[in-house]
C-alpha cells in the first residue's frame, strides 16, 4: 500500500493492490475527489481527471472562471450555499446565523498504521505495515473551524476507512448541524442499490433497486441502528453477481441514528453520503472543542458480491472485533429463553443444563428473568441483583452449579433499560429519558435510561461489574429491547439537546469499553430484540450478536444470508429451537434447523429434555459435527451460492484457508415432486485437488466441482425407495469435501 502526494498539482493518490483513491486540492482551495475504484497507475498529472466545463446556468464561486462550478465538481467535504445544490456533507450554523463554510486545504501528514478514534469503535491496524493513513487539514477562514479528514488504506483488500474531525479554533461557539463521515461523488449512476432492511424478526432482507435520479436513502432515528435498516449499503453494477463484477460496499461503524443516501443529479453523477443522521442532531462546538465523527468503511471489488463480503468479513473479524475471543471458535451454548421464558426455578435450569451437557454443549446461558422482581416484562429492569426466590444462592450459586456440571455459565443483561416497577426507578425516576410536560412513551413496559449522563452509566457499570467480579460468568448477552422516544436529557443545556442521541451511544460504548477491559475473558454477545442493533459498531465490543428473535430455520436462511453481505459468520448468533417454532408455529426438520445454525456461532434455544431419545442422538451428532468444523465454518472463506430471495433453493459454503476442506449447505423451502436435475457450482476450491464428498463418497477434482458442479439431484421426491429417508418441505443437506 502507498500514499503519494504530487506536490505540483496537489494531488493525493492512495493505493494498494486492489484499489486507488485519488483527490486533489482544487483551484479554490477546497478538496476535490477524482477517483475511487480498481487500482490505476500512479502518474504526475492525475489532476487532469478533474473535469471542468462551462455549463449554462451554472453558479460559479471562483471569480472569473465560468468552468469552475461546485455544482459539477466532485468533492470530499461539500458544503451547501455556494453553488453545490446537492446534499452537503457538513453544515455549521454560525453566531450570525450563516450556514456557509469554505474549507480550504492547509497541510497534510502521512502516518503509518491507523490512529485510534477516542471513544468510538473503529477498524484498527496492529502495526505500521498493515495500513497507512493520510490526514488532511482544512480550515474555514471565516469561522476558523479546522477539519481533519482521515483516510486509511490497508495493505490488503480494497478497503478505505474515512472519518472527519472538527476543531473550533475560533473565538465563538458554533453549532454543527450536519457532520457526515463519508462523501463519495461517483462520476456516473449506472448502479443498483442494495440495502439490508426489514422489521423485528425479519431483519436484513436483501432489497435491490436501480439507482434513479433524486435521493434514495435508508436510516434510523430510533437511537439504535434498527431492525428496519442496517447501516450498510452496496452500489453494484447491474451486471455484477455474487461471482463477478464491480460493487462498492459502505459500512458505517456506528450503532445509533444514521443516514446513508445516494443522490443522482441531473447529469448522472452520484453522491453517496454516510454518517450520523442530521435530523435530531446538532453539536455545539465551543472554542477549543473537538467533534469526531464515527468511521465509515468503503470496500471496492471487481470480484462480485462474494468478493466484497469476504473483504468485509476479514476486516471485521480481524481488525474490528477485538479481545480474547476475536480469533477463537465460539462455545456451543444453550439458552433458556425459548425453553422457559420467565417460568423457571434454579432446579429447572439445572435440569436443562444437565441434558445439554450430556449432549456436549459447553455453555449455559441464563436469559431474562433472574433479577429484581422480574416475573414478567412489567418489572425489574434496572435492578441487577439476583431474585432470591428463584435463585436462592444468587448468581454465584447458579454459576457454581453449572460450572460443577463441567459447563461455562453465561448471563443476560439489559443495561440500558428500566421498568417503572423497579427499585432503580423508584429511587431515580429522573434517569429515565423523558421530555418535561410530555407523555413518556413506554415500549414493552420499559423506559430507556439516559446513557448520555455519566452518573447513569457509572451506576449500571457498578451493578454489572459486581456480579461479574463475584460470580463465574464467562459470557454476557447484552440486550436492548426498545428504541428511544421523547429524548430530552436533563443533563444537557437547551442548546445541547441535539447532542443527546450521539452522547447516548457514546455512553453505551463507554460501558462496553469498561466492562470488556475489566473482564477481558468474558465473551460478549450483543442483542436488541434480536437484530435491532446488529452493526459494525457493536462488533468492536462484542464479537458476536443475536441475529434475530426469529429462530425458524426457513426465516433464518434469509436473515443469515442477508446478514452475511457485510458481517462475518463468526459474528452471527444462531440457535436450533423447538418446533412448532415459537414465532411462526412452523415445523422444520431438526437437521435443517441445525444445518442453518451451523453457519453461525451455533447453540440451542430449547429444553432438550423435551426431545425424544432419537432426537437426542441427533443432537449429539450435531454438537460433535460443530465441534469438528466450527473453526472452518466461523473463520473460513464464506461464499453465497444461491439466494433464498430468488427461488426455492438456497446454498452457501465455507472453505478452509488451505482449501483442503469445504462445507456446503444446501436448503430447499418446498419439496418438489419428480424433481429437476440439479448441479451446484461450487466456489473457492483448489482446481487441481481431488475432494472426497461426504454423503456419496465420490471423489472428483475441484475444477469439476466448480465448473460442472456438485450433483444435488434429489431422486427421492415423489417416491421413496427402500433404505431412503423421505424428503419433506424445508429439506437441507450438508456436504463435507475433504482433499484426498
Ligand atoms: C429479546 C432477545 O432477543 C431474546 O433473545 C430474549 O433475550 C428476550 N429479549 C428476553 O427478554
Coordinates of N, CA and C in Angstrom, one line a residue, residues 228-378:
X228 N -35.1 -2.1 11.1 CA -35.7 -1.7 9.8 C -34.6 -1.6 8.7
X229 N -33.5 -0.9 9.1 CA -32.5 -0.6 8.1 C -31.1 -0.8 8.8
X230 N -30.3 -1.6 8.1 CA -28.9 -1.8 8.6 C -28.0 -0.7 8.1
X231 N -27.0 -0.3 8.9 CA -26.1 0.8 8.3 C -25.1 0.2 7.4
X232 N -25.6 -0.3 6.3 CA -24.8 -1.0 5.3 C -25.5 -0.8 3.9
X233 N -24.7 -0.5 2.9 CA -25.2 -0.2 1.6 C -24.3 -0.7 0.5
X234 N -24.8 -1.2 -0.6 CA -24.0 -1.6 -1.7 C -24.4 -0.9 -3.0
X235 N -23.5 -0.3 -3.7 CA -23.8 0.1 -5.1 C -23.1 -0.9 -6.0
X236 N -23.9 -1.6 -6.8 CA -23.3 -2.6 -7.6 C -23.6 -2.4 -9.1
X237 N -22.7 -2.7 -10.0 CA -23.1 -2.6 -11.4 C -24.2 -3.6 -11.7
X238 N -25.2 -3.2 -12.6 CA -26.3 -4.1 -12.8 C -25.9 -5.5 -13.2
X239 N -24.8 -5.7 -13.9 CA -24.4 -7.0 -14.4 C -23.6 -7.7 -13.3
X240 N -23.3 -7.1 -12.2 CA -22.5 -7.8 -11.1 C -23.4 -8.8 -10.5
X241 N -22.7 -10.0 -10.2 CA -23.4 -11.1 -9.5 C -22.7 -11.4 -8.2
X242 N -23.0 -12.5 -7.6 CA -22.3 -12.9 -6.4 C -20.8 -13.3 -6.8
X243 N -20.7 -13.8 -8.1 CA -19.4 -14.3 -8.5 C -18.5 -13.4 -9.2
X244 N -19.0 -12.4 -9.9 CA -18.2 -11.5 -10.6 C -18.8 -10.1 -10.7
X245 N -18.0 -9.1 -11.1 CA -18.5 -7.8 -11.4 C -18.1 -6.8 -10.2
X246 N -18.4 -5.5 -10.6 CA -18.0 -4.4 -9.7 C -19.1 -4.1 -8.7
X247 N -18.6 -3.8 -7.4 CA -19.5 -3.4 -6.4 C -18.7 -2.5 -5.4
X248 N -19.4 -1.5 -4.8 CA -18.8 -0.8 -3.7 C -19.7 -1.0 -2.5
X249 N -19.2 -1.4 -1.4 CA -19.9 -1.6 -0.2 C -19.6 -0.5 0.8
X250 N -20.6 0.0 1.5 CA -20.4 1.0 2.5 C -20.9 0.5 3.9
X251 N -20.0 0.6 4.9 CA -20.5 0.2 6.2 C -20.2 1.3 7.2
X252 N -21.2 1.6 8.0 CA -21.0 2.7 9.0 C -20.7 2.1 10.3
X253 N -19.6 2.4 10.9 CA -19.2 1.7 12.2 C -19.8 2.5 13.3
X254 N -21.1 2.3 13.5 CA -21.9 3.1 14.4 C -23.2 2.4 14.7
X255 N -23.7 2.7 16.0 CA -24.9 1.9 16.4 C -26.1 2.8 16.7
X256 N -26.0 4.1 16.4 CA -27.1 5.0 16.7 C -27.8 5.4 15.4
X257 N -28.4 6.6 15.5 CA -29.1 7.2 14.3 C -28.1 7.4 13.2
X258 N -28.5 6.9 12.0 CA -27.6 7.1 10.8 C -28.4 7.4 9.6
X259 N -27.7 7.9 8.6 CA -28.3 8.1 7.3 C -27.3 7.7 6.2
X260 N -27.8 6.9 5.3 CA -27.0 6.5 4.1 C -27.8 6.9 2.9
X261 N -27.3 7.7 2.0 CA -28.1 8.1 0.9 C -27.2 8.2 -0.4
X262 N -27.9 8.1 -1.5 CA -27.3 8.3 -2.8 C -28.2 9.3 -3.6
X263 N -27.5 10.3 -4.1 CA -28.2 11.3 -4.8 C -27.7 11.3 -6.2
X264 N -28.6 11.0 -7.2 CA -28.3 11.1 -8.6 C -28.7 12.5 -9.1
X265 N -27.8 13.2 -9.7 CA -28.2 14.5 -10.1 C -28.6 14.6 -11.6
X266 N -28.8 15.8 -12.1 CA -29.3 15.9 -13.5 C -28.3 15.5 -14.5
X267 N -27.0 15.3 -14.1 CA -26.0 15.0 -15.1 C -25.5 13.6 -14.9
X268 N -26.3 12.8 -14.2 CA -26.0 11.3 -14.0 C -24.8 11.1 -13.1
X269 N -24.4 12.0 -12.2 CA -23.4 11.7 -11.3 C -24.1 11.3 -10.0
X270 N -23.4 10.6 -9.1 CA -24.0 10.0 -7.9 C -23.2 10.5 -6.7
X271 N -23.9 11.1 -5.7 CA -23.2 11.4 -4.5 C -23.7 10.5 -3.4
X272 N -22.8 9.8 -2.7 CA -23.1 8.9 -1.6 C -22.7 9.6 -0.3
X273 N -23.6 9.7 0.6 CA -23.3 10.3 2.0 C -23.6 9.2 3.0
X274 N -22.7 9.1 4.0 CA -22.8 8.2 5.1 C -22.5 8.9 6.4
X275 N -23.3 8.8 7.4 CA -23.0 9.5 8.6 C -24.1 9.5 9.6
X276 N -23.9 10.2 10.7 CA -24.9 10.3 11.7 C -26.1 11.1 11.1
X277 N -27.3 10.6 11.4 CA -28.5 11.2 10.7 C -28.6 12.7 11.2
X278 N -28.6 13.6 10.2 CA -28.6 15.0 10.6 C -29.9 15.5 11.3
X279 N -31.0 14.7 11.1 CA -32.2 15.1 11.8 C -32.0 14.7 13.3
X280 N -32.5 15.6 14.1 CA -32.3 15.3 15.6 C -30.9 15.4 16.0
X281 N -30.0 16.0 15.2 CA -28.6 16.1 15.6 C -28.1 17.5 15.5
X282 N -27.4 18.0 16.5 CA -26.6 19.2 16.4 C -25.6 19.1 17.5
X283 N -24.5 19.7 17.3 CA -23.4 19.6 18.3 C -22.8 21.0 18.5
X284 N -22.8 21.4 19.7 CA -22.2 22.8 20.0 C -20.7 22.6 20.1
X285 N -20.0 23.4 19.3 CA -18.5 23.4 19.4 C -18.1 24.7 20.0
X286 N -17.7 24.7 21.3 CA -17.1 25.9 21.9 C -15.7 26.1 21.4
X287 N -15.1 27.3 21.5 CA -13.7 27.4 21.1 C -12.8 26.4 21.8
X288 N -12.0 25.7 21.0 CA -11.1 24.7 21.6 C -11.7 23.3 21.6
X289 N -13.0 23.2 21.3 CA -13.6 21.8 21.4 C -13.5 21.1 20.1
X290 N -13.6 19.8 20.2 CA -13.4 18.9 19.1 C -14.7 18.0 18.9
X291 N -15.1 17.8 17.7 CA -16.1 16.8 17.4 C -15.5 15.7 16.4
X292 N -15.6 14.5 16.8 CA -15.1 13.4 16.0 C -16.2 12.6 15.4
X293 N -16.3 12.5 14.1 CA -17.4 11.7 13.5 C -17.0 10.2 13.7
X294 N -18.0 9.3 13.7 CA -17.7 7.9 13.6 C -17.0 7.6 12.2
X295 N -16.6 6.4 12.1 CA -15.9 5.9 10.9 C -16.8 5.3 9.9
X296 N -16.5 5.5 8.6 CA -17.3 4.8 7.6 C -16.2 4.0 6.8
X297 N -16.6 2.8 6.4 CA -15.6 2.0 5.6 C -16.2 1.7 4.2
X298 N -15.4 1.9 3.2 CA -15.8 1.5 1.8 C -15.0 0.4 1.3
X299 N -15.6 -0.6 0.6 CA -14.9 -1.7 0.0 C -15.3 -1.7 -1.5
X300 N -14.2 -1.6 -2.3 CA -14.4 -1.8 -3.7 C -14.0 -3.2 -4.1
X301 N -14.8 -3.8 -5.0 CA -14.3 -5.1 -5.5 C -14.7 -5.2 -7.0
X302 N -14.0 -6.0 -7.8 CA -14.5 -6.4 -9.1 C -14.7 -7.9 -9.1
X303 N -14.8 -8.5 -7.9 CA -15.0 -9.9 -7.8 C -16.4 -10.3 -7.3
X304 N -17.3 -9.4 -7.6 CA -18.7 -9.7 -7.2 C -19.0 -9.5 -5.8
X305 N -20.3 -9.8 -5.4 CA -20.7 -9.5 -4.0 C -20.0 -10.5 -3.0
X306 N -19.7 -11.7 -3.5 CA -18.9 -12.5 -2.6 C -17.5 -11.9 -2.3
X307 N -16.9 -11.4 -3.3 CA -15.6 -10.8 -3.1 C -15.7 -9.6 -2.1
X308 N -16.8 -8.8 -2.3 CA -17.0 -7.7 -1.4 C -17.2 -8.2 0.1
X309 N -18.1 -9.1 0.2 CA -18.4 -9.6 1.6 C -17.1 -10.2 2.2
X310 N -16.4 -11.0 1.4 CA -15.2 -11.6 2.0 C -14.2 -10.6 2.6
X311 N -14.1 -9.4 1.9 CA -13.2 -8.4 2.3 C -13.8 -7.8 3.6
X312 N -15.1 -7.5 3.7 CA -15.7 -7.0 5.0 C -15.5 -8.1 6.1
X313 N -15.8 -9.3 5.8 CA -15.7 -10.4 6.8 C -14.3 -10.4 7.4
X314 N -13.3 -10.4 6.6 CA -11.9 -10.5 7.1 C -11.5 -9.3 7.9
X315 N -11.9 -8.1 7.4 CA -11.6 -6.9 8.1 C -12.3 -6.8 9.5
X316 N -13.6 -7.1 9.5 CA -14.3 -7.0 10.7 C -14.0 -8.1 11.7
X317 N -13.6 -9.3 11.2 CA -13.2 -10.4 12.1 C -11.8 -10.1 12.7
X318 N -10.9 -9.6 11.9 CA -9.5 -9.4 12.4 C -9.2 -8.1 12.8
X319 N -9.8 -7.0 12.3 CA -9.3 -5.7 12.6 C -10.5 -4.7 13.0
X320 N -11.6 -5.3 13.4 CA -12.6 -4.5 14.1 C -13.0 -5.2 15.4
X321 N -13.3 -6.5 15.3 CA -13.5 -7.2 16.6 C -12.2 -7.2 17.3
X322 N -12.3 -7.3 18.7 CA -11.0 -7.3 19.5 C -11.1 -8.3 20.6
X323 N -10.1 -8.5 21.3 CA -10.1 -9.2 22.6 C -9.8 -10.7 22.4
X324 N -9.9 -11.4 23.5 CA -9.5 -12.8 23.6 C -10.4 -13.7 22.7
X325 N -11.6 -13.3 22.4 CA -12.5 -14.2 21.7 C -12.4 -13.9 20.2
X326 N -11.7 -12.9 19.8 CA -11.7 -12.5 18.4 C -11.4 -13.7 17.4
X327 N -10.3 -14.4 17.7 CA -9.9 -15.5 16.8 C -10.3 -16.9 17.3
X328 N -11.1 -16.9 18.4 CA -11.3 -18.3 19.0 C -12.7 -18.8 18.5
X329 N -12.7 -20.1 18.1 CA -14.0 -20.7 17.8 C -15.0 -20.5 19.0
X330 N -16.2 -20.3 18.7 CA -17.2 -19.9 19.8 C -17.8 -21.1 20.5
X331 N -18.0 -21.0 21.8 CA -18.6 -22.1 22.5 C -20.0 -22.4 22.1
X332 N -20.3 -23.7 22.1 CA -21.7 -24.1 21.7 C -22.6 -23.9 23.0
X333 N -23.6 -23.1 22.8 CA -24.3 -22.8 24.0 C -25.8 -23.3 24.0
X334 N -26.4 -23.3 25.2 CA -27.8 -23.5 25.3 C -28.4 -22.3 26.1
X335 N -29.4 -21.7 25.5 CA -30.0 -20.5 26.2 C -31.5 -20.9 26.6
X336 N -31.8 -20.5 27.8 CA -33.1 -20.9 28.3 C -34.3 -20.1 27.9
X337 N -34.1 -19.0 27.1 CA -35.2 -18.1 26.8 C -36.5 -18.8 26.3
X338 N -36.3 -19.5 25.1 CA -37.5 -20.1 24.5 C -37.8 -21.4 25.2
X339 N -36.9 -21.9 26.1 CA -37.2 -23.1 26.9 C -38.2 -22.8 28.0
X340 N -38.0 -21.6 28.6 CA -38.8 -21.4 29.9 C -39.4 -20.0 29.9
X341 N -39.0 -19.1 29.1 CA -39.3 -17.7 29.2 C -39.2 -17.3 30.7
X342 N -40.2 -16.7 31.3 CA -39.9 -16.2 32.7 C -40.2 -17.3 33.8
X343 N -40.6 -18.5 33.3 CA -41.1 -19.5 34.2 C -40.0 -20.5 34.5
X344 N -39.1 -20.2 35.4 CA -38.1 -21.1 35.8 C -37.7 -21.0 37.3
X345 N -37.1 -22.1 37.7 CA -36.5 -22.2 39.0 C -35.1 -22.6 38.8
X346 N -34.3 -22.5 39.9 CA -32.9 -23.0 39.8 C -32.9 -24.4 39.3
X347 N -33.8 -25.2 39.9 CA -33.8 -26.6 39.6 C -34.0 -26.9 38.2
X348 N -35.0 -26.2 37.6 CA -35.4 -26.4 36.2 C -34.2 -26.0 35.3
X349 N -33.5 -24.9 35.7 CA -32.4 -24.5 34.9 C -31.3 -25.6 34.9
X350 N -31.1 -26.2 36.1 CA -30.0 -27.2 36.2 C -30.4 -28.4 35.4
X351 N -31.7 -28.8 35.3 CA -32.1 -29.9 34.5 C -31.8 -29.7 33.0
X352 N -32.1 -28.4 32.6 CA -31.8 -28.1 31.2 C -30.3 -28.2 30.9
X353 N -29.6 -27.6 31.8 CA -28.1 -27.6 31.6 C -27.6 -29.1 31.6
X354 N -28.1 -29.9 32.5 CA -27.6 -31.3 32.6 C -27.8 -32.0 31.3
X355 N -28.9 -31.9 30.7 CA -29.2 -32.6 29.5 C -28.3 -32.0 28.4
X356 N -28.1 -30.7 28.4 CA -27.3 -30.1 27.4 C -25.8 -30.6 27.5
X357 N -25.4 -30.7 28.7 CA -24.1 -31.2 29.0 C -23.9 -32.6 28.4
X358 N -24.9 -33.4 28.6 CA -24.9 -34.8 28.1 C -24.7 -34.8 26.6
X359 N -25.3 -33.8 26.0 CA -25.2 -33.7 24.5 C -23.9 -33.1 24.0
X360 N -23.1 -32.6 25.0 CA -21.8 -32.0 24.6 C -21.8 -30.5 24.5
X361 N -22.9 -29.8 24.9 CA -23.0 -28.4 24.9 C -22.0 -27.8 26.0
X362 N -21.4 -26.6 25.7 CA -20.3 -26.1 26.5 C -20.7 -25.0 27.4
X363 N -21.8 -24.3 27.1 CA -22.1 -23.0 27.8 C -23.6 -22.9 28.1
X364 N -23.9 -22.7 29.3 CA -25.3 -22.5 29.6 C -25.6 -21.0 29.8
X365 N -26.6 -20.5 29.1 CA -26.9 -19.0 29.3 C -28.2 -18.8 29.9
X366 N -28.2 -18.1 31.1 CA -29.4 -17.7 31.8 C -29.9 -16.4 31.2
X367 N -31.1 -16.4 30.6 CA -31.6 -15.3 29.9 C -32.4 -14.4 30.9
X368 N -33.3 -13.6 30.4 CA -34.1 -12.7 31.1 C -34.9 -13.3 32.3
X369 N -35.0 -12.6 33.4 CA -35.9 -13.0 34.5 C -35.2 -13.4 35.8
X370 N -33.9 -13.3 35.9 CA -33.1 -13.7 37.1 C -33.0 -12.7 38.1
X371 N -33.4 -11.5 37.9 CA -33.1 -10.3 38.8 C -34.3 -9.6 39.3
X372 N -34.1 -8.9 40.4 CA -35.2 -8.0 40.9 C -36.5 -8.7 41.0
X373 N -37.6 -8.0 40.7 CA -38.9 -8.6 40.8 C -39.4 -9.0 39.4
X374 N -38.5 -9.5 38.6 CA -38.8 -9.8 37.2 C -39.6 -11.1 37.0
X375 N -40.9 -11.0 37.2 CA -41.7 -12.2 36.9 C -42.3 -12.1 35.6
X376 N -42.3 -11.0 35.0 CA -42.9 -10.7 33.7 C -42.1 -9.5 33.1
X377 N -42.5 -9.1 31.9 CA -41.7 -8.0 31.4 C -42.2 -6.6 31.9
X378 N -43.0 -6.7 33.0 CA -43.5 -5.4 33.6 C -42.7 -4.9 34.7

